[in-house]
Coordinates of C-alpha atoms in Angstrom, one line a residue:
Chain A
M125 CA 0.0 0.0 0.0
T126 CA 1.5 3.4 -0.9
L127 CA 0.1 6.7 0.0
P128 CA 0.2 9.8 -2.2
D129 CA 3.3 11.8 -1.0
A130 CA 1.2 14.7 0.3
L131 CA -0.6 12.4 2.7
V132 CA 2.5 10.8 4.3
P133 CA 3.2 13.6 6.9
W134 CA -0.5 13.8 7.7
S135 CA -0.9 10.1 8.2
M136 CA 2.2 9.9 10.3
M137 CA 0.9 12.8 12.4
G138 CA -2.4 10.9 12.7
L139 CA -0.5 8.0 14.2
A140 CA 1.2 10.4 16.7
V141 CA -2.3 11.8 17.6
I142 CA -3.8 8.4 18.2
A143 CA -0.7 7.2 20.2
T144 CA -1.3 10.1 22.6
F145 CA -5.1 10.1 22.5
V146 CA -5.5 6.5 23.6
W147 CA -3.8 7.2 27.0
R148 CA -6.1 10.1 27.7
M149 CA -9.2 8.1 26.8
L150 CA -8.1 5.2 28.9
G151 CA -7.5 7.7 31.8
L152 CA -11.0 9.1 31.2
A153 CA -12.6 5.7 31.4
L154 CA -10.6 4.6 34.4
A155 CA -10.5 7.8 36.5
D156 CA -13.8 7.3 38.4
R157 CA -13.2 3.6 39.0
L158 CA -9.8 4.1 40.4
A159 CA -10.7 7.1 42.6
S160 CA -12.3 4.8 45.2
H161 CA -9.3 2.5 45.6
K162 CA -7.1 4.6 47.9
L163 CA -3.8 2.8 47.5
L164 CA -4.1 2.3 43.8
F165 CA -5.1 5.9 43.3
D166 CA -2.1 7.2 45.4
W167 CA 0.1 4.9 43.4
V168 CA -1.1 6.2 40.0
N169 CA -0.4 9.7 41.4
T170 CA 3.1 9.0 42.5
V171 CA 3.8 7.2 39.1
A172 CA 2.6 10.3 37.3
Y173 CA 4.8 12.6 39.4
A174 CA 7.8 10.3 39.0
M175 CA 7.3 9.9 35.3
V176 CA 7.0 13.6 34.7
A177 CA 10.0 14.4 36.8
G178 CA 12.1 11.6 35.3
L179 CA 11.3 12.7 31.7
M180 CA 11.9 16.4 32.4
V181 CA 15.2 15.9 34.2
R182 CA 16.3 13.5 31.4
I183 CA 15.5 16.2 28.9
I184 CA 17.7 18.7 30.9
F185 CA 20.6 16.2 31.3
F186 CA 20.4 14.5 27.9
P187 CA 18.4 16.8 25.5
T188 CA 17.7 15.5 22.0
N189 CA 16.7 19.0 20.7
V190 CA 18.6 22.2 20.0
T191 CA 19.4 22.5 23.7
A192 CA 21.9 19.8 23.2
E193 CA 24.2 22.3 21.4
A194 CA 24.7 24.0 24.8
P195 CA 27.5 22.4 26.9
M196 CA 26.3 20.0 29.6
I197 CA 27.9 22.3 32.3
D198 CA 25.6 25.2 31.3
R199 CA 22.5 23.1 31.5
L200 CA 23.5 21.7 34.9
A201 CA 24.6 25.0 36.3
A202 CA 21.3 26.6 35.4
F203 CA 19.4 23.6 36.8
A204 CA 21.4 23.8 40.0
A205 CA 20.8 27.6 40.3
A206 CA 17.1 27.1 39.8
L207 CA 16.8 24.4 42.5
L208 CA 19.0 26.4 44.9
V209 CA 17.0 29.6 44.6
W210 CA 13.7 27.7 44.7
W211 CA 14.8 26.0 47.9
L212 CA 16.3 29.1 49.6
R213 CA 13.3 31.3 48.7
G214 CA 10.8 29.0 50.4
R215 CA 10.0 26.9 47.3
S216 CA 9.2 29.9 45.1
Q217 CA 8.6 28.5 41.7
I218 CA 8.8 31.9 39.9
Q219 CA 12.1 33.0 41.6
G220 CA 13.7 29.6 41.0
F221 CA 12.6 29.6 37.4
A222 CA 13.9 33.1 36.8
A223 CA 17.3 32.2 38.4
G224 CA 17.6 29.1 36.2
V225 CA 16.6 30.9 33.0
A226 CA 18.9 33.9 33.8
V227 CA 21.9 31.7 34.4
F228 CA 21.3 29.7 31.2
A229 CA 20.8 32.8 29.2
L230 CA 23.9 34.5 30.6
L231 CA 26.1 31.5 30.0
S232 CA 24.7 31.2 26.4
A233 CA 25.4 34.9 25.8
A234 CA 28.9 34.7 27.3
R235 CA 29.7 31.9 24.8
L236 CA 28.1 33.7 21.9
Y237 CA 30.2 36.8 22.5
G238 CA 33.4 34.9 23.2
F239 CA 33.7 35.5 27.0
L240 CA 33.6 31.7 27.5
P241 CA 35.0 29.1 25.1
Chain B
M24 CA -19.5 20.9 48.8
S25 CA -18.7 18.9 45.7
D26 CA -22.3 18.0 44.9
V27 CA -23.6 21.6 44.7
T28 CA -23.7 22.8 41.1
L29 CA -22.4 26.3 40.3
N30 CA -24.6 29.0 39.0
H31 CA -23.6 31.0 36.0
A32 CA -21.8 33.8 37.8
E33 CA -19.9 31.3 40.0
W34 CA -18.8 29.4 36.9
R35 CA -17.6 32.5 35.2
A36 CA -15.8 33.7 38.3
A37 CA -13.9 30.5 38.7
R38 CA -13.1 30.5 35.0
R39 CA -11.8 34.1 35.2
V40 CA -9.4 33.1 38.0
G41 CA -8.1 30.3 35.7
L42 CA -7.8 32.7 32.8
I43 CA -5.7 35.1 34.8
D44 CA -3.5 32.3 36.2
G45 CA -3.0 31.1 32.6
F46 CA -1.2 34.3 31.7
G47 CA 2.3 34.8 33.0
V48 CA 4.8 32.0 33.5
P49 CA 2.6 29.1 32.2
S50 CA 1.8 30.8 28.9
F51 CA 5.3 32.1 28.6
A52 CA 6.8 28.7 29.2
L53 CA 4.5 26.9 26.7
F54 CA 4.9 29.7 24.1
T55 CA 8.7 29.5 24.2
T56 CA 8.7 25.7 24.3
M57 CA 6.5 25.6 21.2
I58 CA 8.8 28.0 19.5
G59 CA 11.4 25.3 19.9
F60 CA 9.0 22.7 18.5
G61 CA 8.1 24.9 15.5
A62 CA 11.8 25.2 14.8
I63 CA 12.4 21.5 15.2
A64 CA 9.4 20.6 12.9
R65 CA 10.6 22.9 10.2
E66 CA 14.0 21.3 10.3
A67 CA 12.3 18.0 10.0
G68 CA 10.6 19.0 6.8
L69 CA 7.0 19.3 8.0
D70 CA 4.9 22.0 6.5
I71 CA 3.3 24.7 8.7
Y72 CA -0.2 23.0 8.6
V73 CA 1.0 19.7 9.8
T74 CA 3.2 21.4 12.4
V75 CA 0.4 23.4 14.0
A76 CA -2.0 20.4 13.7
T77 CA 0.6 18.4 15.7
T78 CA 0.5 20.9 18.5
M79 CA -3.3 21.1 18.5
F80 CA -4.1 17.4 18.3
V81 CA -1.1 15.7 20.0
W82 CA -0.8 18.3 22.7
G83 CA 2.1 16.7 24.5
M84 CA 5.6 18.2 23.9
P85 CA 7.8 15.1 24.3
G86 CA 5.7 13.1 21.9
Q87 CA 5.6 15.9 19.4
V88 CA 9.4 16.1 19.4
A89 CA 9.7 12.3 19.1
F90 CA 7.3 12.5 16.1
A91 CA 9.2 15.3 14.3
D92 CA 12.6 13.7 15.0
L93 CA 11.5 10.3 13.7
Y94 CA 9.7 11.7 10.7
A95 CA 12.9 13.5 9.7
A96 CA 14.7 10.2 10.0
G97 CA 12.2 8.5 7.8
A98 CA 11.0 6.1 10.4
S99 CA 8.1 3.7 9.8
G100 CA 4.6 4.3 11.1
L101 CA 5.0 1.6 13.7
V102 CA 8.2 3.1 15.1
I103 CA 6.6 6.6 15.2
F104 CA 3.4 5.2 16.9
T105 CA 5.5 3.3 19.6
A106 CA 7.8 6.1 20.3
V107 CA 5.1 8.7 20.7
A108 CA 3.0 6.4 22.8
L109 CA 5.9 5.9 25.1
A110 CA 6.9 9.5 25.3
N111 CA 3.3 10.6 26.1
M112 CA 2.4 7.7 28.3
R113 CA 2.3 9.9 31.3
M114 CA -1.1 11.1 30.0
L115 CA -2.7 8.0 31.5
P116 CA -1.6 8.5 35.2
M117 CA -2.1 12.3 34.7
T118 CA -5.8 11.9 33.5
V119 CA -6.5 9.3 36.1
S120 CA -5.3 11.5 38.9
G121 CA -6.4 14.9 37.4
L122 CA -9.9 14.3 36.0
P123 CA -11.5 13.3 39.4
M124 CA -10.4 16.7 40.8
M125 CA -12.8 18.3 38.2
H126 CA -15.8 16.3 39.3
L127 CA -16.9 15.6 35.7
K128 CA -19.7 13.3 36.7
A129 CA -21.3 16.0 38.9
H130 CA -21.1 18.6 36.2
K131 CA -23.0 16.3 33.7
R132 CA -21.4 17.7 30.6
G133 CA -21.7 14.9 28.1
L134 CA -19.2 12.6 26.6
F135 CA -17.8 14.8 23.9
R136 CA -17.1 17.7 26.2
N137 CA -15.4 15.3 28.7
I138 CA -13.3 14.0 25.8
V139 CA -12.2 17.5 24.9
T140 CA -11.5 18.2 28.6
A141 CA -9.3 15.1 28.8
H142 CA -7.6 16.0 25.5
L143 CA -6.6 19.4 26.8
L144 CA -5.0 17.9 29.9
A145 CA -1.2 18.0 29.6
I146 CA 1.6 18.6 32.1
T147 CA 1.1 22.3 32.6
G148 CA -2.7 22.1 33.2
W149 CA -2.4 19.0 35.3
A150 CA 0.3 20.5 37.6
Q151 CA -1.9 23.6 38.0
L152 CA -4.8 21.5 39.3
T153 CA -3.4 21.3 42.8
A154 CA -3.1 25.1 42.9
A155 CA -6.7 25.4 41.6
R156 CA -8.0 23.5 44.7
N157 CA -6.8 26.3 46.9
K158 CA -8.3 29.1 44.9
V159 CA -11.7 27.9 43.9
P160 CA -14.4 25.7 45.5
P161 CA -14.3 22.0 44.4
M162 CA -17.0 22.4 41.7
G163 CA -15.0 25.4 40.4
V164 CA -12.0 23.4 39.5
L165 CA -13.4 22.5 36.1
P166 CA -14.2 26.1 34.9
Y167 CA -10.9 27.2 36.5
Y168 CA -9.0 24.5 34.5
L169 CA -10.9 25.3 31.3
G170 CA -10.0 29.0 31.6
F171 CA -6.4 28.2 32.4
V172 CA -5.9 25.7 29.6
S173 CA -7.6 27.8 26.9
V174 CA -5.0 30.6 27.5
V175 CA -2.1 28.1 27.5
Y176 CA -3.4 26.3 24.4
V177 CA -3.6 29.5 22.4
A178 CA -0.2 30.6 23.6
A179 CA 1.3 27.2 22.6
N180 CA -0.2 27.3 19.1
L181 CA 1.0 30.9 18.6
G182 CA 4.4 29.8 19.8
T183 CA 4.4 27.0 17.3
V184 CA 3.7 29.3 14.4
F185 CA 6.3 31.9 15.6
G186 CA 8.9 29.2 16.0
Y187 CA 8.3 27.8 12.5
Y188 CA 8.9 31.2 10.9
L189 CA 11.3 32.8 13.3
S190 CA 13.9 30.1 13.4
D191 CA 15.8 31.8 10.5
I192 CA 15.8 35.3 12.1
V193 CA 16.4 34.5 15.8
P194 CA 20.0 33.3 16.5
D195 CA 20.4 29.7 17.7
P196 CA 21.4 30.5 21.3
V197 CA 18.0 32.3 21.8
I198 CA 16.1 29.3 20.6
R199 CA 18.2 27.2 22.9
V200 CA 17.2 29.2 25.9
A201 CA 13.6 29.1 24.8
V202 CA 13.6 25.3 24.6
Y203 CA 15.4 25.0 27.9
V204 CA 12.6 26.9 29.7
T205 CA 9.8 24.3 29.8
P206 CA 11.5 21.2 31.4
L207 CA 12.9 23.5 34.1
Y208 CA 9.6 25.1 34.8
I209 CA 7.8 21.8 35.0
V210 CA 10.5 20.3 37.4
L211 CA 9.9 23.2 39.8
L212 CA 6.2 22.9 39.4
V213 CA 6.1 19.2 40.3
S214 CA 8.8 19.6 43.0
S215 CA 6.4 21.9 44.8
A216 CA 3.7 19.2 45.2
R217 CA 1.7 19.5 48.4
V218 CA 1.6 15.7 49.1
W219 CA 4.7 14.3 50.7
A220 CA 4.5 11.0 48.7
N221 CA 4.4 12.9 45.4
R222 CA 7.4 15.0 46.3
L223 CA 9.3 11.8 47.2
A224 CA 8.2 10.4 43.8
V225 CA 9.5 13.5 42.0
L226 CA 12.9 13.1 43.7
L227 CA 13.1 9.4 42.9
G228 CA 11.9 9.9 39.3
A229 CA 14.4 12.8 38.8
I230 CA 17.2 10.5 39.9
L231 CA 16.0 7.3 38.0
G232 CA 15.2 9.1 34.7
P233 CA 18.6 10.4 33.7
L234 CA 20.4 7.5 35.5
T235 CA 18.6 4.8 33.5
Y236 CA 18.5 6.7 30.2
P237 CA 22.0 5.7 28.9
L238 CA 20.9 2.1 29.4
L239 CA 17.3 2.1 28.5
G240 CA 16.9 5.0 26.1
D241 CA 13.3 6.3 26.0
W242 CA 12.1 3.4 28.2
C243 CA 13.7 5.2 31.1
I244 CA 10.4 7.1 31.5
L245 CA 8.8 3.7 32.5
A246 CA 11.7 2.9 34.9
A247 CA 11.5 6.4 36.5
G248 CA 7.7 6.3 36.7
L249 CA 7.0 2.8 37.8
G250 CA 10.2 2.5 40.0
G251 CA 10.1 5.9 41.6
G252 CA 6.3 5.9 41.9
T253 CA 6.1 2.5 43.5
V254 CA 8.9 3.1 46.0
A255 CA 7.4 6.5 47.0
V256 CA 3.9 5.2 47.6
V257 CA 5.2 2.2 49.6
I258 CA 7.4 4.3 51.8
A259 CA 4.6 6.9 52.3
H260 CA 2.1 4.2 53.4
K261 CA 4.6 2.3 55.6
T262 CA 5.7 5.5 57.4
G263 CA 2.2 6.8 57.9
R264 CA 2.7 9.7 55.5
A265 CA 0.1 8.6 53.0
P266 CA -2.1 11.5 51.6
E267 CA -5.3 12.2 53.4

């Protein structure tokens, strides 16, 4: 079976849409049934948190996108700065976030203009 | 009271709180991330329509990136399907834990609207639900969430279009900062979870994810999620720190 060329990206996108949609539909179907099972519900919650944290920290440490062009030390320094400020400022998400972005942007600018190798 | 329905004014008031919360860091984070995705999709050879449709209908950044990367590499449909399903698998635990907070049954809104509600649930909106519970009454969580995600959804799609066209004009380091923003924001968001077990799960997942990645590749999401989540819930229940 061959598709007309113009439809290939659309059909591939369709597969990506279905691959994501099935999880949400399964979640919609199961949500009410699981809510009454305390331990199971707590477990699903911790799995969600651990999965999200694992994926996001993986992306920071081992990015597959354009961030990978920045040196590992820059990404880690910004991450450490964000966590440190977040912790010192009473878990302030906005201040931690601003610190991380500022450190990453400064390091990127320093490299761009030749202040750092 | 979760079984008392909202009147029109109460619905709109809760939605307005969500709309306002949607502006600021969440929209900025999604806008900039999707600039990154728009740039990636263009490099991958996708046209602008497919690129925007991907953001609208996949609505899950890691899966979108996996799709664009693999499409560029000429991967088969089966590989694309599997990789995206894996990258976006967190939608299952997120909808299971997030949707009950909105009391969909009590709102009696019909299947189609519930499906749209579930489709719009992604990391940012999900992580915001805990905050919503402190700002609006239980029945107000749904309108709060709908207001919040509609702002974020529009910002993300605008970011996708911008990223697609701006990647030639804006220098690479700027795009890099833009792409770096979202994972950082989400890590801080989930690290601030109220429930002790969930914070422990974040810590364990954050260690297991990058640690197992060199060995397991994209399967590290499963190792981090199932491993970290299971250990966290067991410790919480054994030490009497289970959520109320």
